[in-house]
PDB file of C-alpha atoms in Angstrom:
ATOM      1  CA  ALA A   1     -48.590  56.289  41.364  1.00 66.00           C
ATOM      2  CA  GLN A   2     -49.950  55.776  37.904  1.00 68.00           C
ATOM      3  CA  SER A   3     -47.832  56.087  34.784  1.00 84.00           C
ATOM      4  CA  VAL A   4     -47.772  55.106  31.136  1.00 90.00           C
ATOM      5  CA  THR A   5     -44.739  53.957  29.121  1.00 94.00           C
ATOM      6  CA  GLN A   6     -44.531  53.866  25.363  1.00 95.00           C
ATOM      7  CA  LEU A   7     -41.776  51.408  24.681  1.00 95.00           C
ATOM      8  CA  ASP A   8     -40.572  52.822  21.355  1.00 95.00           C
ATOM      9  CA  SER A   9     -39.883  56.460  20.552  1.00 94.00           C
ATOM     10  CA  HIS A  10     -39.809  55.658  16.807  1.00 96.00           C
ATOM     11  CA  VAL A  11     -41.285  52.813  14.764  1.00 98.00           C
ATOM     12  CA  SER A  12     -40.540  52.421  11.069  1.00 98.00           C
ATOM     13  CA  VAL A  13     -42.541  50.076   8.820  1.00 97.00           C
ATOM     14  CA  SER A  14     -43.044  49.646   5.104  1.00 97.00           C
ATOM     15  CA  GLU A  15     -46.332  50.577   3.515  1.00 97.00           C
ATOM     16  CA  GLY A  16     -48.662  47.572   3.498  1.00 97.00           C
ATOM     17  CA  THR A  17     -47.020  45.836   6.472  1.00 97.00           C
ATOM     18  CA  PRO A  18     -48.466  45.530  10.009  1.00 98.00           C
ATOM     19  CA  VAL A  19     -48.068  48.222  12.639  1.00 98.00           C
ATOM     20  CA  LEU A  20     -47.464  47.587  16.350  1.00 98.00           C
ATOM     21  CA  LEU A  21     -47.096  50.469  18.811  1.00 98.00           C
ATOM     22  CA  ARG A  22     -46.506  49.324  22.371  1.00 98.00           C
ATOM     23  CA  CYS A  23     -47.893  50.830  25.552  1.00 97.00           C
ATOM     24  CA  ASN A  24     -47.631  49.650  29.156  1.00 95.00           C
ATOM     25  CA  TYR A  25     -49.273  51.308  32.116  1.00 90.00           C
ATOM     26  CA  SER A  26     -49.085  51.065  35.858  1.00 85.00           C
ATOM     27  CA  SER A  27     -52.143  51.710  37.937  1.00 74.00           C
ATOM     28  CA  SER A  28     -53.551  50.691  41.279  1.00 68.00           C
ATOM     29  CA  TYR A  29     -57.072  50.992  39.949  1.00 72.00           C
ATOM     30  CA  SER A  30     -58.982  49.954  36.866  1.00 72.00           C
ATOM     31  CA  PRO A  31     -57.859  52.383  34.210  1.00 79.00           C
ATOM     32  CA  SER A  32     -59.445  53.956  31.190  1.00 84.00           C
ATOM     33  CA  LEU A  33     -57.031  53.962  28.280  1.00 89.00           C
ATOM     34  CA  PHE A  34     -56.852  55.989  25.109  1.00 92.00           C
ATOM     35  CA  TRP A  35     -54.766  56.321  21.985  1.00 96.00           C
ATOM     36  CA  TYR A  36     -54.484  59.751  20.365  1.00 95.00           C
ATOM     37  CA  VAL A  37     -52.835  60.617  17.052  1.00 95.00           C
ATOM     38  CA  GLN A  38     -51.103  63.836  16.084  1.00 93.00           C
ATOM     39  CA  HIS A  39     -50.294  64.455  12.444  1.00 91.00           C
ATOM     40  CA  PRO A  40     -47.429  66.853  11.681  1.00 84.00           C
ATOM     41  CA  ASN A  41     -48.219  70.396  12.750  1.00 75.00           C
ATOM     42  CA  LYS A  42     -51.782  69.412  13.554  1.00 79.00           C
ATOM     43  CA  GLY A  43     -53.874  69.021  16.689  1.00 82.00           C
ATOM     44  CA  LEU A  44     -54.669  65.788  18.499  1.00 91.00           C
ATOM     45  CA  GLN A  45     -57.398  63.349  17.546  1.00 91.00           C
ATOM     46  CA  LEU A  46     -58.817  60.412  19.478  1.00 91.00           C
ATOM     47  CA  LEU A  47     -58.125  57.063  17.785  1.00 94.00           C
ATOM     48  CA  LEU A  48     -59.835  54.771  20.263  1.00 93.00           C
ATOM     49  CA  LYS A  49     -60.609  54.257  23.944  1.00 90.00           C
ATOM     50  CA  TYR A  50     -60.986  51.414  26.424  1.00 88.00           C
ATOM     51  CA  THR A  51     -63.445  51.911  29.273  1.00 79.00           C
ATOM     52  CA  SER A  52     -63.860  48.429  30.828  1.00 73.00           C
ATOM     53  CA  ALA A  53     -66.163  47.030  28.169  1.00 73.00           C
ATOM     54  CA  ALA A  54     -64.730  44.765  25.440  1.00 82.00           C
ATOM     55  CA  THR A  55     -60.999  44.230  25.780  1.00 88.00           C
ATOM     56  CA  LEU A  56     -60.462  44.498  22.009  1.00 93.00           C
ATOM     57  CA  VAL A  57     -61.240  48.027  20.943  1.00 93.00           C
ATOM     58  CA  LYS A  58     -61.641  49.154  17.357  1.00 94.00           C
ATOM     59  CA  GLY A  59     -60.875  52.721  16.380  1.00 93.00           C
ATOM     60  CA  ILE A  60     -60.762  54.931  13.351  1.00 93.00           C
ATOM     61  CA  ASN A  61     -58.660  54.345  10.233  1.00 93.00           C
ATOM     62  CA  GLY A  62     -58.397  50.583  10.798  1.00 96.00           C
ATOM     63  CA  PHE A  63     -56.543  50.770  14.129  1.00 97.00           C
ATOM     64  CA  GLU A  64     -57.361  48.584  17.091  1.00 97.00           C
ATOM     65  CA  ALA A  65     -55.956  47.953  20.553  1.00 97.00           C
ATOM     66  CA  GLU A  66     -56.240  45.140  23.058  1.00 94.00           C
ATOM     67  CA  PHE A  67     -56.388  45.688  26.808  1.00 92.00           C
ATOM     68  CA  LYS A  68     -54.450  42.962  28.636  1.00 92.00           C
ATOM     69  CA  LYS A  69     -54.771  43.384  32.372  1.00 88.00           C
ATOM     70  CA  SER A  70     -52.331  40.580  33.209  1.00 89.00           C
ATOM     71  CA  GLU A  71     -49.645  42.278  31.138  1.00 91.00           C
ATOM     72  CA  THR A  72     -50.757  45.854  31.955  1.00 91.00           C
ATOM     73  CA  SER A  73     -50.557  46.584  28.260  1.00 94.00           C
ATOM     74  CA  PHE A  74     -52.651  48.397  25.660  1.00 95.00           C
ATOM     75  CA  HIS A  75     -50.792  47.948  22.380  1.00 97.00           C
ATOM     76  CA  LEU A  76     -52.032  49.620  19.194  1.00 98.00           C
ATOM     77  CA  THR A  77     -52.097  47.630  15.959  1.00 98.00           C
ATOM     78  CA  LYS A  78     -53.094  47.951  12.322  1.00 98.00           C
ATOM     79  CA  PRO A  79     -52.908  45.101   9.795  1.00 97.00           C
ATOM     80  CA  SER A  80     -51.606  47.165   6.882  1.00 97.00           C
ATOM     81  CA  ALA A  81     -49.863  50.537   7.130  1.00 97.00           C
ATOM     82  CA  HIS A  82     -50.715  53.404   4.816  1.00 96.00           C
ATOM     83  CA  MET A  83     -48.611  56.441   4.060  1.00 96.00           C
ATOM     84  CA  SER A  84     -51.250  58.632   5.696  1.00 95.00           C
ATOM     85  CA  ASP A  85     -50.633  56.833   9.025  1.00 96.00           C
ATOM     86  CA  ALA A  86     -47.315  58.639   9.449  1.00 96.00           C
ATOM     87  CA  ALA A  87     -47.820  60.625  12.650  1.00 96.00           C
ATOM     88  CA  GLU A  88     -47.067  60.633  16.362  1.00 95.00           C
ATOM     89  CA  TYR A  89     -49.187  58.398  18.570  1.00 97.00           C
ATOM     90  CA  PHE A  90     -49.837  58.899  22.269  1.00 95.00           C
ATOM     91  CA  CYS A  91     -51.051  56.363  24.795  1.00 95.00           C
ATOM     92  CA  VAL A  92     -53.022  57.955  27.626  1.00 91.00           C
ATOM     93  CA  VAL A  93     -54.299  56.541  30.913  1.00 86.00           C
ATOM     94  CA  THR A  94     -56.782  57.850  33.391  1.00 79.00           C
ATOM     95  CA  LEU A  95     -58.185  56.423  36.569  1.00 61.00           C
ATOM     96  CA  MET A  96     -61.820  56.081  37.430  1.00 56.00           C
ATOM     97  CA  ASP A  97     -61.236  58.455  40.316  1.00 56.00           C
ATOM     98  CA  SER A  98     -58.367  60.500  38.875  1.00 55.00           C
ATOM     99  CA  ASN A  99     -59.833  63.921  39.487  1.00 58.00           C
ATOM    100  CA  TYR A 100     -60.080  64.529  35.731  1.00 60.00           C
ATOM    101  CA  GLN A 101     -56.373  64.162  35.045  1.00 71.00           C
ATOM    102  CA  LEU A 102     -54.942  62.200  32.155  1.00 80.00           C
ATOM    103  CA  ILE A 103     -51.437  60.748  32.176  1.00 84.00           C
ATOM    104  CA  TRP A 104     -49.760  60.892  28.751  1.00 89.00           C
ATOM    105  CA  GLY A 105     -47.037  58.689  27.348  1.00 92.00           C
ATOM    106  CA  ALA A 106     -44.058  60.346  25.682  1.00 92.00           C
ATOM    107  CA  GLY A 107     -45.301  59.381  22.206  1.00 94.00           C
ATOM    108  CA  THR A 108     -44.205  57.084  19.392  1.00 96.00           C
ATOM    109  CA  LYS A 109     -43.384  58.517  15.993  1.00 96.00           C
ATOM    110  CA  LEU A 110     -44.589  56.184  13.244  1.00 97.00           C
ATOM    111  CA  ILE A 111     -42.592  56.351  10.019  1.00 97.00           C
ATOM    112  CA  ILE A 112     -43.959  54.723   6.859  1.00 97.00           C
ATOM    113  CA  LYS A 113     -41.487  53.706   4.175  1.00 96.00           C
ATOM    114  CA  PRO A 114     -42.756  53.569   0.592  1.00 92.00           C
TER     115      PRO A 114
ATOM    116  CA  ASN B   1     -69.500  74.215  15.179  1.00 74.00           C
ATOM    117  CA  ALA B   2     -65.988  75.614  15.330  1.00 82.00           C
ATOM    118  CA  GLY B   3     -65.015  73.177  18.106  1.00 92.00           C
ATOM    119  CA  VAL B   4     -62.066  74.384  20.179  1.00 95.00           C
ATOM    120  CA  THR B   5     -60.329  77.517  18.965  1.00 96.00           C
ATOM    121  CA  GLN B   6     -57.049  78.983  20.174  1.00 96.00           C
ATOM    122  CA  THR B   7     -55.384  82.302  19.512  1.00 96.00           C
ATOM    123  CA  PRO B   8     -52.741  83.224  18.638  1.00 96.00           C
ATOM    124  CA  LYS B   9     -51.200  80.387  16.610  1.00 94.00           C
ATOM    125  CA  PHE B  10     -47.683  81.716  17.078  1.00 95.00           C
ATOM    126  CA  GLN B  11     -46.183  84.112  19.609  1.00 96.00           C
ATOM    127  CA  VAL B  12     -42.696  85.338  20.446  1.00 97.00           C
ATOM    128  CA  LEU B  13     -42.128  86.977  23.821  1.00 96.00           C
ATOM    129  CA  LYS B  14     -39.177  88.458  25.625  1.00 97.00           C
ATOM    130  CA  THR B  15     -38.282  87.233  29.090  1.00 97.00           C
ATOM    131  CA  GLY B  16     -40.427  88.975  31.673  1.00 97.00           C
ATOM    132  CA  GLN B  17     -43.287  89.871  29.361  1.00 97.00           C
ATOM    133  CA  SER B  18     -46.811  88.749  30.130  1.00 96.00           C
ATOM    134  CA  MET B  19     -49.491  87.546  27.776  1.00 96.00           C
ATOM    135  CA  THR B  20     -52.754  85.636  27.584  1.00 97.00           C
ATOM    136  CA  LEU B  21     -53.428  82.624  25.404  1.00 98.00           C
ATOM    137  CA  GLN B  22     -57.073  82.479  24.436  1.00 98.00           C
ATOM    138  CA  CYS B  23     -59.187  79.333  24.265  1.00 98.00           C
ATOM    139  CA  ALA B  24     -62.865  79.027  23.416  1.00 97.00           C
ATOM    140  CA  GLN B  25     -65.232  76.146  22.720  1.00 97.00           C
ATOM    141  CA  ASP B  26     -68.767  76.130  21.355  1.00 95.00           C
ATOM    142  CA  MET B  27     -69.793  72.617  22.381  1.00 93.00           C
ATOM    143  CA  ASN B  28     -71.125  73.567  25.826  1.00 92.00           C
ATOM    144  CA  HIS B  29     -68.476  71.383  27.468  1.00 92.00           C
ATOM    145  CA  GLU B  30     -68.065  71.737  31.211  1.00 90.00           C
ATOM    146  CA  TYR B  31     -64.502  70.451  31.380  1.00 89.00           C
ATOM    147  CA  MET B  32     -61.614  72.432  29.878  1.00 92.00           C
ATOM    148  CA  SER B  33     -57.885  72.103  30.279  1.00 93.00           C
ATOM    149  CA  TRP B  34     -54.530  73.488  29.214  1.00 96.00           C
ATOM    150  CA  TYR B  35     -51.546  71.327  28.308  1.00 95.00           C
ATOM    151  CA  ARG B  36     -48.022  72.008  27.191  1.00 96.00           C
ATOM    152  CA  GLN B  37     -46.166  69.755  24.787  1.00 93.00           C
ATOM    153  CA  ASP B  38     -42.386  69.616  24.769  1.00 92.00           C
ATOM    154  CA  PRO B  39     -40.124  67.518  22.491  1.00 84.00           C
ATOM    155  CA  GLY B  40     -39.770  63.914  23.638  1.00 79.00           C
ATOM    156  CA  MET B  41     -42.493  64.271  26.245  1.00 80.00           C
ATOM    157  CA  GLY B  42     -46.174  63.676  26.302  1.00 83.00           C
ATOM    158  CA  LEU B  43     -48.636  66.379  27.100  1.00 90.00           C
ATOM    159  CA  ARG B  44     -48.448  67.772  30.610  1.00 92.00           C
ATOM    160  CA  LEU B  45     -51.462  69.261  32.295  1.00 90.00           C
ATOM    161  CA  ILE B  46     -51.072  72.883  33.435  1.00 94.00           C
ATOM    162  CA  HIS B  47     -54.521  73.813  34.752  1.00 94.00           C
ATOM    163  CA  TYR B  48     -58.035  72.536  34.320  1.00 91.00           C
ATOM    164  CA  SER B  49     -61.600  73.565  35.025  1.00 91.00           C
ATOM    165  CA  VAL B  50     -64.684  71.464  35.685  1.00 87.00           C
ATOM    166  CA  GLY B  51     -67.088  74.338  35.161  1.00 90.00           C
ATOM    167  CA  ALA B  52     -67.501  78.102  35.215  1.00 93.00           C
ATOM    168  CA  GLY B  53     -65.933  79.559  38.338  1.00 94.00           C
ATOM    169  CA  ILE B  54     -63.978  76.397  39.186  1.00 92.00           C
ATOM    170  CA  THR B  55     -60.315  75.845  38.355  1.00 94.00           C
ATOM    171  CA  ASP B  56     -57.560  73.636  39.695  1.00 91.00           C
ATOM    172  CA  GLN B  57     -53.877  72.976  39.186  1.00 91.00           C
ATOM    173  CA  GLY B  58     -52.460  70.209  37.087  1.00 88.00           C
ATOM    174  CA  GLU B  59     -48.977  68.762  36.951  1.00 86.00           C
ATOM    175  CA  VAL B  60     -47.038  71.915  35.954  1.00 93.00           C
ATOM    176  CA  PRO B  61     -48.969  75.029  37.116  1.00 95.00           C
ATOM    177  CA  ASN B  62     -46.103  77.302  38.157  1.00 96.00           C
ATOM    178  CA  GLY B  63     -45.883  80.534  36.166  1.00 96.00           C
ATOM    179  CA  TYR B  64     -49.418  80.238  34.781  1.00 97.00           C
ATOM    180  CA  ASN B  65     -52.823  81.518  35.859  1.00 97.00           C
ATOM    181  CA  VAL B  66     -56.288  80.659  34.617  1.00 97.00           C
ATOM    182  CA  SER B  67     -59.838  81.782  35.175  1.00 96.00           C
ATOM    183  CA  ARG B  68     -63.185  80.476  33.981  1.00 96.00           C
ATOM    184  CA  SER B  69     -65.846  83.162  34.002  1.00 96.00           C
ATOM    185  CA  THR B  70     -67.968  81.528  31.283  1.00 96.00           C
ATOM    186  CA  THR B  71     -68.512  77.987  30.042  1.00 95.00           C
ATOM    187  CA  GLU B  72     -67.077  78.896  26.644  1.00 97.00           C
ATOM    188  CA  ASP B  73     -63.782  80.597  27.523  1.00 97.00           C
ATOM    189  CA  PHE B  74     -60.699  79.425  29.405  1.00 98.00           C
ATOM    190  CA  PRO B  75     -57.742  81.829  28.994  1.00 98.00           C
ATOM    191  CA  LEU B  76     -54.225  80.961  30.132  1.00 98.00           C
ATOM    192  CA  ARG B  77     -52.072  83.792  31.440  1.00 98.00           C
ATOM    193  CA  LEU B  78     -48.308  83.840  31.574  1.00 96.00           C
ATOM    194  CA  LEU B  79     -47.402  86.252  34.328  1.00 92.00           C
ATOM    195  CA  SER B  80     -43.698  86.792  33.567  1.00 96.00           C
ATOM    196  CA  ALA B  81     -42.504  84.727  30.649  1.00 96.00           C
ATOM    197  CA  ALA B  82     -39.362  82.616  30.994  1.00 97.00           C
ATOM    198  CA  PRO B  83     -37.407  80.666  28.346  1.00 97.00           C
ATOM    199  CA  SER B  84     -38.507  77.435  30.071  1.00 96.00           C
ATOM    200  CA  GLN B  85     -42.048  78.252  28.975  1.00 97.00           C
ATOM    201  CA  THR B  86     -41.119  77.898  25.312  1.00 97.00           C
ATOM    202  CA  SER B  87     -43.485  75.168  24.213  1.00 97.00           C
ATOM    203  CA  VAL B  88     -46.582  74.291  22.245  1.00 95.00           C
ATOM    204  CA  TYR B  89     -49.758  74.871  24.234  1.00 97.00           C
ATOM    205  CA  PHE B  90     -52.970  72.957  23.661  1.00 96.00           C
ATOM    206  CA  CYS B  91     -56.399  73.683  25.027  1.00 96.00           C
ATOM    207  CA  ALA B  92     -58.924  70.840  25.289  1.00 93.00           C
ATOM    208  CA  SER B  93     -62.529  70.355  26.313  1.00 92.00           C
ATOM    209  CA  SER B  94     -64.910  67.493  27.017  1.00 88.00           C
ATOM    210  CA  SER B  95     -68.346  66.937  28.432  1.00 84.00           C
ATOM    211  CA  SER B  96     -68.291  66.338  32.141  1.00 66.00           C
ATOM    212  CA  ALA B  97     -70.676  63.452  32.406  1.00 55.00           C
ATOM    213  CA  GLY B  98     -68.473  60.423  32.985  1.00 57.00           C
ATOM    214  CA  HIS B  99     -65.634  62.698  32.009  1.00 55.00           C
ATOM    215  CA  ASN B 100     -62.916  60.125  32.205  1.00 58.00           C
ATOM    216  CA  TYR B 101     -64.567  58.082  29.487  1.00 61.00           C
ATOM    217  CA  ASN B 102     -65.263  60.894  27.095  1.00 70.00           C
ATOM    218  CA  GLU B 103     -63.196  62.167  24.228  1.00 80.00           C
ATOM    219  CA  GLN B 104     -61.199  65.321  24.763  1.00 86.00           C
ATOM    220  CA  PHE B 105     -61.390  67.737  21.842  1.00 90.00           C
ATOM    221  CA  PHE B 106     -58.206  69.688  21.211  1.00 92.00           C
ATOM    222  CA  GLY B 107     -57.550  73.081  19.729  1.00 94.00           C
ATOM    223  CA  PRO B 108     -54.899  73.533  17.014  1.00 92.00           C
ATOM    224  CA  GLY B 109     -52.261  74.722  19.484  1.00 93.00           C
ATOM    225  CA  THR B 110     -50.227  77.866  20.144  1.00 95.00           C
ATOM    226  CA  ARG B 111     -46.497  77.765  19.500  1.00 94.00           C
ATOM    227  CA  LEU B 112     -44.815  80.063  22.023  1.00 97.00           C
ATOM    228  CA  THR B 113     -41.172  81.093  21.995  1.00 97.00           C
ATOM    229  CA  VAL B 114     -39.662  83.043  24.886  1.00 97.00           C
ATOM    230  CA  LEU B 115     -36.351  84.729  24.166  1.00 96.00           C
TER     231      LEU B 115
END
């Protein structure tokens, strides 16, 4: 069975410092992987996606993620946090033959300290 | 384009009542889906549709019905509301071509409370 684990429920960083949100997946097949962001009381927005092209994926707002097959990881990073990055982030996995279903991680709440 | 719209934004029901959550998209997307979001959990798929007239169950379908008579609309019906259905509900759509690689567009959500 496929699954996705976000290793931290909360991450707190100071403004201007790097951000690391961790995601591990398990899958018997080559996955597609996504990161979505949800700002407070807002809908969900795609940050970036990996679909078997380049392993380092760049997204919106300065975020990027690296697909590491050997570690089954897809961690999200940003060099310098901004107050507007405070939100909940979801790692999502889907299989090439998953019958249109996405598997969502439980989410990581990113807190930015001034 | 309005994107994905959902109504209502908030709803309070009593146990046993029925209601329909509305979802519409104007992007001519074939694929539409309904999720629920509960605290401490990711989104869980309730039902989905790959085109007009075609629907299928997701991870948590019990207590919910859907239909897809047009490409634009995908209503979610609660047959007899229960407190366990208190949640935030999101509708999403995407184009079907290479669906798994395409971005899902989400509506703003419906916050439902069942007393």
